[in-house]
Amino acid sequence: MSKTRTSAPSTHAWTTATGPTRAEFGLLRARWIGRRLELAGYGRYTDRAEAHPGGTRVWLTLHHRASSRRVSLRGTPQRLGDNPDETPQPRHCHDRSGFTALIDPIRLATDGQWLQGDWELQASLFAGLRGALPGRLRGQGAAAHLGPGPNGAETWLPARWIDRDVRLQPGFLKGRLQLTLEQVHARLTVAHQADDGIHLSGFAPSCPEGTVMRLRHCQSSTVTMLPVRFVRSWKTTFAARLPYQAFTAGGAAERGGVGPEYWETELLRPDGSVEPLTLDERGGPVAGGYPLPGSATRALHLTHLGDGRLRICLQPAAAHEFPTCRAQASHHVPLHP
């Protein structure tokens, strides 16, 4: 049997004695179930129906881009839903071409160490003596159920904390699912309001004395430096204060404007390297809105854009919550530092 691959990103083909055989793959749903990520989709031949029920099998492979590490997952066959809009309609009957698979994050570690970086998801369709056709899972209905993501990602699932300082972030980039496993070096765990500003505290073991908090105003690129105090113990904790005047002087609130303003935050080490601040709400909510003293119409909000990185927003006080923040908090695994 001679095999000829096509260059199509989600449809792949062989040439056999009976003519071309093509396969296509699609991802319809991705969601967290406890500590594991559930995927649901389909893998099928486009030029013929299934030979018999359960005759095709989908295998998934997670490929770590920075190494040769691969993790194989066998899909569990499922019937596709009855909703005609759930998946593109093929020429042939493929009611049994669906699958589900569970990704356990523990499999992304080797020799007790997490393999950080990006993991790319690939798929293969197996059917008896025909062998296997490789391909990529592209988001179909899944993209409609997820919010927009940061850093160029089209859609972004809430991250999961899988260890004390380790998160797993699924996202769709160019329609393809990838998992980003990262070690978080600066976690914000507590925020409360006081007369002189909003007080923040958390853990930053990799930041030495002399580290400051840098705020960058997204609309004007103005940079503000705030002092950070460290307490060294078996866990390195930090504390910082967000003074109200840092967000009102010369801004829309002082000019009487009503449009929201945004600041990005990070910790700046003495050597010039930076560490983003990540919200860690496993011990309780951190994101939320705080009324601005002296203003009945403006509030200061701690929020993020789906990636968990702390953003500060000054906006009308009526918007007390961000939907993104509520979704993020509800998806955290109950682990504690």
CSV table of C-alpha atoms in Angstrom, one decimal:
chain,number,residue,atom,x,y,z
A,1,MET,CA,0.0,0.0,0.0
A,2,SER,CA,1.5,3.3,-1.0
A,3,LYS,CA,0.7,6.3,1.2
A,4,THR,CA,0.6,10.0,0.0
A,5,ARG,CA,0.1,12.8,2.5
A,6,THR,CA,-1.6,16.0,1.6
A,7,SER,CA,-0.7,19.4,2.9
A,8,ALA,CA,-4.1,20.3,4.2
A,9,PRO,CA,-3.9,21.2,7.9
A,10,SER,CA,-6.9,19.2,9.2
A,11,THR,CA,-7.6,16.8,6.4
A,12,HIS,CA,-5.1,14.0,5.5
A,13,ALA,CA,-5.2,11.4,2.8
A,14,TRP,CA,-3.7,8.1,1.5
A,15,THR,CA,-3.9,6.7,-2.0
A,16,THR,CA,-4.8,3.0,-2.0
A,17,ALA,CA,-5.8,0.5,-4.6
A,18,THR,CA,-9.4,1.5,-4.2
A,19,GLY,CA,-8.8,5.2,-4.5
A,20,PRO,CA,-7.9,8.0,-2.1
A,21,THR,CA,-8.8,7.7,1.6
A,22,ARG,CA,-9.1,10.9,3.5
A,23,ALA,CA,-9.6,11.7,7.2
A,24,GLU,CA,-10.5,14.8,9.1
A,25,PHE,CA,-10.5,15.7,12.8
A,26,GLY,CA,-12.3,18.3,14.8
A,27,LEU,CA,-12.4,19.4,18.5
A,28,LEU,CA,-16.0,20.2,19.7
A,29,ARG,CA,-15.5,20.8,23.4
A,30,ALA,CA,-12.7,21.3,25.9
A,31,ARG,CA,-13.5,21.6,29.6
A,32,TRP,CA,-12.0,21.0,33.1
A,33,ILE,CA,-13.4,18.1,35.1
A,34,GLY,CA,-11.7,18.3,38.5
A,35,ARG,CA,-7.9,18.1,37.9
A,36,ARG,CA,-8.2,16.7,34.4
A,37,LEU,CA,-9.0,18.3,31.0
A,38,GLU,CA,-11.7,16.6,29.0
A,39,LEU,CA,-11.6,16.8,25.2
A,40,ALA,CA,-14.5,15.8,22.9
A,41,GLY,CA,-14.3,15.7,19.1
A,42,TYR,CA,-14.4,13.5,16.1
A,43,GLY,CA,-12.1,11.7,13.7
A,44,ARG,CA,-13.5,10.2,10.5
A,45,TYR,CA,-13.0,9.3,6.9
A,46,THR,CA,-14.5,11.8,4.6
A,47,ASP,CA,-14.9,9.5,1.5
A,48,ARG,CA,-16.7,6.6,3.1
A,49,ALA,CA,-18.8,5.6,6.1
A,50,GLU,CA,-17.5,3.5,9.0
A,51,ALA,CA,-16.9,-0.1,8.1
A,52,HIS,CA,-18.7,-1.2,11.3
A,53,PRO,CA,-19.6,0.3,14.6
A,54,GLY,CA,-16.5,1.1,16.6
A,55,GLY,CA,-14.3,0.4,13.5
A,56,THR,CA,-12.3,3.6,13.9
A,57,ARG,CA,-10.2,4.7,16.8
A,58,VAL,CA,-8.7,8.1,17.6
A,59,TRP,CA,-5.4,8.4,19.4
A,60,LEU,CA,-4.2,11.7,20.7
A,61,THR,CA,-0.5,12.7,21.2
A,62,LEU,CA,0.8,15.5,23.2
A,63,HIS,CA,4.2,16.7,21.9
A,64,HIS,CA,6.5,18.8,24.0
A,65,ARG,CA,8.0,21.3,21.7
A,66,ALA,CA,11.2,21.8,23.6
A,67,SER,CA,12.0,18.1,23.8
A,68,SER,CA,11.2,14.8,22.2
A,69,ARG,CA,8.8,13.9,25.0
A,70,ARG,CA,5.4,12.5,23.7
A,71,VAL,CA,2.4,11.5,25.7
A,72,SER,CA,-0.2,9.2,24.0
A,73,LEU,CA,-3.9,9.2,24.9
A,74,ARG,CA,-6.5,6.8,23.5
A,75,GLY,CA,-9.8,8.3,22.7
A,76,THR,CA,-13.0,6.6,24.0
A,77,PRO,CA,-15.5,6.2,21.1
A,78,GLN,CA,-18.7,8.2,21.4
A,79,ARG,CA,-21.8,8.9,19.3
A,80,LEU,CA,-21.9,12.4,18.0
A,81,GLY,CA,-24.7,14.6,19.3
A,82,ASP,CA,-28.1,14.9,17.6
A,83,ASN,CA,-27.6,18.7,17.2
A,84,PRO,CA,-27.2,19.2,13.4
A,85,ASP,CA,-25.1,22.4,14.1
A,86,GLU,CA,-22.7,20.6,16.4
A,87,THR,CA,-20.4,19.5,13.6
A,88,PRO,CA,-20.0,20.0,9.8
A,89,GLN,CA,-22.3,17.5,8.0
A,90,PRO,CA,-20.3,14.9,6.0
A,91,ARG,CA,-21.5,13.1,2.9
A,92,HIS,CA,-21.5,9.7,4.7
A,93,CYS,CA,-22.9,8.6,8.1
A,94,HIS,CA,-20.4,9.1,10.9
A,95,ASP,CA,-22.6,8.8,13.9
A,96,ARG,CA,-19.9,6.8,15.8
A,97,SER,CA,-16.9,8.9,14.8
A,98,GLY,CA,-16.9,10.9,18.0
A,99,PHE,CA,-14.5,10.5,20.9
A,100,THR,CA,-13.7,11.8,24.3
A,101,ALA,CA,-10.3,11.8,26.1
A,102,LEU,CA,-9.0,12.9,29.5
A,103,ILE,CA,-5.7,14.6,30.0
A,104,ASP,CA,-4.2,14.0,33.4
A,105,PRO,CA,-1.6,16.8,34.1
A,106,ILE,CA,0.6,14.3,36.0
A,107,ARG,CA,1.6,12.7,32.7
A,108,LEU,CA,3.3,16.0,31.7
A,109,ALA,CA,6.0,15.3,34.2
A,110,THR,CA,9.1,13.1,33.9
A,111,ASP,CA,11.3,11.8,36.7
A,112,GLY,CA,9.3,13.9,39.1
A,113,GLN,CA,9.9,17.1,37.2
A,114,TRP,CA,7.3,19.2,35.3
A,115,LEU,CA,8.2,19.7,31.7
A,116,GLN,CA,7.5,23.4,31.3
A,117,GLY,CA,6.6,25.0,28.0
A,118,ASP,CA,4.1,24.4,25.2
A,119,TRP,CA,2.6,21.0,24.5
A,120,GLU,CA,1.0,20.6,21.0
A,121,LEU,CA,-2.0,18.2,20.5
A,122,GLN,CA,-1.9,15.9,17.5
A,123,ALA,CA,-4.4,13.2,16.4
A,124,SER,CA,-4.3,9.9,14.5
A,125,LEU,CA,-7.1,7.8,13.1
A,126,PHE,CA,-6.7,4.1,13.3
A,127,ALA,CA,-8.8,1.6,11.5
A,128,GLY,CA,-7.6,-2.0,11.3
A,129,LEU,CA,-5.4,-2.9,8.4
A,130,ARG,CA,-5.6,0.5,6.9
A,131,GLY,CA,-3.2,1.7,9.6
A,132,ALA,CA,-3.2,5.3,10.8
A,133,LEU,CA,-3.7,8.7,9.4
A,134,PRO,CA,-2.2,11.6,11.4
A,135,GLY,CA,-3.6,15.0,11.7
A,136,ARG,CA,-4.3,18.0,13.9
A,137,LEU,CA,-7.4,18.7,16.0
A,138,ARG,CA,-8.9,22.1,15.0
A,139,GLY,CA,-11.4,23.9,17.1
A,140,GLN,CA,-15.0,23.6,15.7
A,141,GLY,CA,-17.8,24.2,18.2
A,142,ALA,CA,-15.3,24.5,21.0
A,143,ALA,CA,-14.3,28.0,19.9
A,144,ALA,CA,-17.8,29.3,20.4
A,145,HIS,CA,-17.9,28.4,24.1
A,146,LEU,CA,-14.6,30.0,25.1
A,147,GLY,CA,-13.7,33.6,25.6
A,148,PRO,CA,-11.0,35.6,23.8
A,149,GLY,CA,-7.5,35.0,24.9
A,150,PRO,CA,-4.3,37.1,25.4
A,151,ASN,CA,-1.0,37.0,23.5
A,152,GLY,CA,-2.6,36.3,20.2
A,153,ALA,CA,-4.6,33.3,21.3
A,154,GLU,CA,-8.0,33.1,19.7
A,155,THR,CA,-9.7,31.5,22.7
A,156,TRP,CA,-8.4,30.7,26.2
A,157,LEU,CA,-9.6,28.2,28.8
A,158,PRO,CA,-9.2,29.0,32.6
A,159,ALA,CA,-5.8,27.8,33.9
A,160,ARG,CA,-5.5,25.0,36.5
A,161,TRP,CA,-3.0,25.0,39.3
A,162,ILE,CA,-1.5,21.5,39.3
A,163,ASP,CA,1.2,22.1,41.9
A,164,ARG,CA,2.0,24.8,44.5
A,165,ASP,CA,3.7,27.1,41.9
A,166,VAL,CA,2.8,25.3,38.6
A,167,ARG,CA,-0.2,26.1,36.3
A,168,LEU,CA,-1.5,24.4,33.2
A,169,GLN,CA,-3.0,26.9,30.6
A,170,PRO,CA,-5.0,25.5,27.7
A,171,GLY,CA,-5.6,27.7,24.7
A,172,PHE,CA,-6.4,27.8,21.0
A,173,LEU,CA,-3.8,29.3,18.7
A,174,LYS,CA,-4.7,29.5,15.0
A,175,GLY,CA,-7.6,27.1,15.7
A,176,ARG,CA,-5.4,24.4,17.3
A,177,LEU,CA,-5.3,23.4,21.0
A,178,GLN,CA,-2.1,23.7,22.9
A,179,LEU,CA,-1.3,23.4,26.6
A,180,THR,CA,1.2,25.7,28.3
A,181,LEU,CA,2.8,24.4,31.5
A,182,GLU,CA,4.5,27.1,33.5
A,183,GLN,CA,6.1,27.6,36.8
A,184,VAL,CA,4.8,30.8,38.5
A,185,HIS,CA,7.4,32.8,40.3
A,186,ALA,CA,5.2,35.6,41.7
A,187,ARG,CA,1.7,34.8,43.1
A,188,LEU,CA,-0.7,37.4,44.4
A,189,THR,CA,-2.8,35.8,47.1
A,190,VAL,CA,-4.3,38.6,49.2
A,191,ALA,CA,-5.7,42.0,48.5
A,192,HIS,CA,-7.6,44.4,50.8
A,193,GLN,CA,-8.6,48.0,50.9
A,194,ALA,CA,-7.3,50.6,53.4
A,195,ASP,CA,-7.4,54.3,53.8
A,196,ASP,CA,-4.1,54.8,52.0
A,197,GLY,CA,-4.7,52.4,49.1
A,198,ILE,CA,-5.1,48.7,48.2
A,199,HIS,CA,-2.7,46.5,50.0
A,200,LEU,CA,-1.3,43.4,48.2
A,201,SER,CA,0.6,40.4,49.4
A,202,GLY,CA,1.8,37.1,48.1
A,203,PHE,CA,4.8,34.9,47.3
A,204,ALA,CA,7.8,35.7,45.2
A,205,PRO,CA,10.7,33.4,46.1
A,206,SER,CA,12.8,34.3,43.1
A,207,CYS,CA,12.8,38.1,43.7
A,208,PRO,CA,15.6,39.6,45.7
A,209,GLU,CA,15.7,42.8,47.9
A,210,GLY,CA,15.5,45.9,45.7
A,211,THR,CA,12.7,44.5,43.6
A,212,VAL,CA,9.9,47.0,42.8
A,213,MET,CA,6.4,46.8,41.3
A,214,ARG,CA,6.2,48.4,37.9
A,215,LEU,CA,2.8,49.6,36.6
A,216,ARG,CA,2.5,50.5,32.9
A,217,HIS,CA,-0.5,52.6,31.9
A,218,CYS,CA,-1.9,50.9,28.7
A,219,GLN,CA,-3.3,54.0,27.1
A,220,SER,CA,-0.3,56.3,27.6
A,221,SER,CA,2.6,53.9,28.4
A,222,THR,CA,3.4,55.9,31.5
A,223,VAL,CA,5.4,53.9,34.0
A,224,THR,CA,5.0,54.1,37.8
A,225,MET,CA,7.3,52.3,40.3
A,226,LEU,CA,6.1,51.2,43.7
A,227,PRO,CA,8.2,49.9,46.5
A,228,VAL,CA,7.9,46.2,47.6
A,229,ARG,CA,8.7,44.8,51.0
A,230,PHE,CA,9.9,41.3,51.4
A,231,VAL,CA,9.8,38.9,54.4
A,232,ARG,CA,12.2,36.0,54.2
A,233,SER,CA,11.1,32.7,55.8
A,234,TRP,CA,10.5,29.2,54.6
A,235,LYS,CA,8.4,30.9,51.9
A,236,THR,CA,9.4,34.4,50.6
A,237,THR,CA,6.4,36.7,51.0
A,238,PHE,CA,6.1,40.2,49.6
A,239,ALA,CA,3.8,43.1,50.3
A,240,ALA,CA,3.0,46.2,48.3
A,241,ARG,CA,0.6,49.1,48.4
A,242,LEU,CA,-1.3,50.6,45.4
A,243,PRO,CA,-1.8,54.3,46.4
A,244,TYR,CA,-5.0,55.8,45.0
A,245,GLN,CA,-3.1,58.9,43.6
A,246,ALA,CA,-1.1,56.6,41.3
A,247,PHE,CA,-4.3,55.9,39.4
A,248,THR,CA,-6.0,59.2,39.6
A,249,ALA,CA,-3.4,62.0,39.1
A,250,GLY,CA,-3.6,63.3,35.6
A,251,GLY,CA,-5.9,60.4,34.6
A,252,ALA,CA,-9.5,60.2,33.4
A,253,ALA,CA,-10.8,60.4,36.9
A,254,GLU,CA,-9.2,63.8,37.5
A,255,ARG,CA,-10.3,65.1,34.1
A,256,GLY,CA,-13.8,63.9,34.7
A,257,GLY,CA,-13.7,61.2,31.9
A,258,VAL,CA,-15.7,58.0,32.2
A,259,GLY,CA,-13.8,55.6,29.9
A,260,PRO,CA,-11.9,52.7,31.6
A,261,GLU,CA,-8.2,52.9,32.1
A,262,TYR,CA,-5.9,49.9,32.4
A,263,TRP,CA,-2.5,49.2,33.9
A,264,GLU,CA,-0.3,46.1,33.5
A,265,THR,CA,1.7,45.0,36.5
A,266,GLU,CA,5.0,43.1,37.0
A,267,LEU,CA,7.8,42.8,39.5
A,268,LEU,CA,11.1,44.4,38.3
A,269,ARG,CA,14.3,42.9,39.8
A,270,PRO,CA,17.4,45.0,40.3
A,271,ASP,CA,19.1,43.3,37.3
A,272,GLY,CA,16.3,44.5,35.0
A,273,SER,CA,14.5,41.1,34.6
A,274,VAL,CA,10.8,41.0,35.2
A,275,GLU,CA,8.3,38.6,36.7
A,276,PRO,CA,4.6,38.9,36.0
A,277,LEU,CA,2.2,38.9,38.9
A,278,THR,CA,-0.3,36.0,38.7
A,279,LEU,CA,-3.6,35.9,40.7
A,280,ASP,CA,-3.8,32.9,43.0
A,281,GLU,CA,-7.3,32.6,44.3
A,282,ARG,CA,-7.1,29.1,45.8
A,283,GLY,CA,-7.2,30.5,49.3
A,284,GLY,CA,-10.1,32.9,48.5
A,285,PRO,CA,-11.1,35.6,46.0
A,286,VAL,CA,-8.5,38.3,45.0
A,287,ALA,CA,-10.0,39.9,41.9
A,288,GLY,CA,-12.7,42.4,42.5
A,289,GLY,CA,-13.7,46.1,42.7
A,290,TYR,CA,-12.8,48.7,45.3
A,291,PRO,CA,-14.6,52.0,45.5
A,292,LEU,CA,-12.3,55.0,44.9
A,293,PRO,CA,-12.3,57.4,47.9
A,294,GLY,CA,-13.7,60.8,47.1
A,295,SER,CA,-15.4,59.6,43.9
A,296,ALA,CA,-19.0,58.3,43.7
A,297,THR,CA,-18.6,57.2,40.1
A,298,ARG,CA,-15.2,55.4,39.8
A,299,ALA,CA,-13.8,52.2,41.2
A,300,LEU,CA,-10.5,50.5,41.1
A,301,HIS,CA,-10.6,46.8,39.9
A,302,LEU,CA,-8.1,44.0,40.2
A,303,THR,CA,-8.7,41.7,37.2
A,304,HIS,CA,-7.1,39.7,34.4
A,305,LEU,CA,-7.7,38.9,30.8
A,306,GLY,CA,-8.1,35.1,31.2
A,307,ASP,CA,-4.4,34.3,31.6
A,308,GLY,CA,-4.4,35.0,35.3
A,309,ARG,CA,-1.9,38.0,35.1
A,310,LEU,CA,-2.9,40.9,37.3
A,311,ARG,CA,-4.4,43.9,35.5
A,312,ILE,CA,-5.6,47.0,37.3
A,313,CYS,CA,-8.6,48.8,35.8
A,314,LEU,CA,-10.1,52.2,36.7
A,315,GLN,CA,-13.7,52.3,35.5
A,316,PRO,CA,-17.3,53.2,36.5
A,317,ALA,CA,-18.2,52.0,39.9
A,318,ALA,CA,-21.4,50.4,38.7
A,319,ALA,CA,-19.4,47.5,37.1
A,320,HIS,CA,-18.5,45.8,40.4
A,321,GLU,CA,-17.3,42.5,38.8
A,322,PHE,CA,-15.8,41.1,35.6
A,323,PRO,CA,-17.3,37.9,34.2
A,324,THR,CA,-13.7,36.7,33.5
A,325,CYS,CA,-12.9,37.0,37.2
A,326,ARG,CA,-15.9,35.0,38.3
A,327,ALA,CA,-15.2,32.3,35.8
A,328,GLN,CA,-11.5,32.1,36.7
A,329,ALA,CA,-12.2,31.8,40.5
A,330,SER,CA,-14.7,29.0,40.0
A,331,HIS,CA,-12.2,26.8,38.1
A,332,HIS,CA,-9.4,26.7,40.6
A,333,VAL,CA,-8.3,23.4,42.1
A,334,PRO,CA,-8.5,23.5,45.9
A,335,LEU,CA,-4.8,23.3,46.7
A,336,HIS,CA,-3.0,25.4,49.2
A,337,PRO,CA,0.6,26.8,49.3
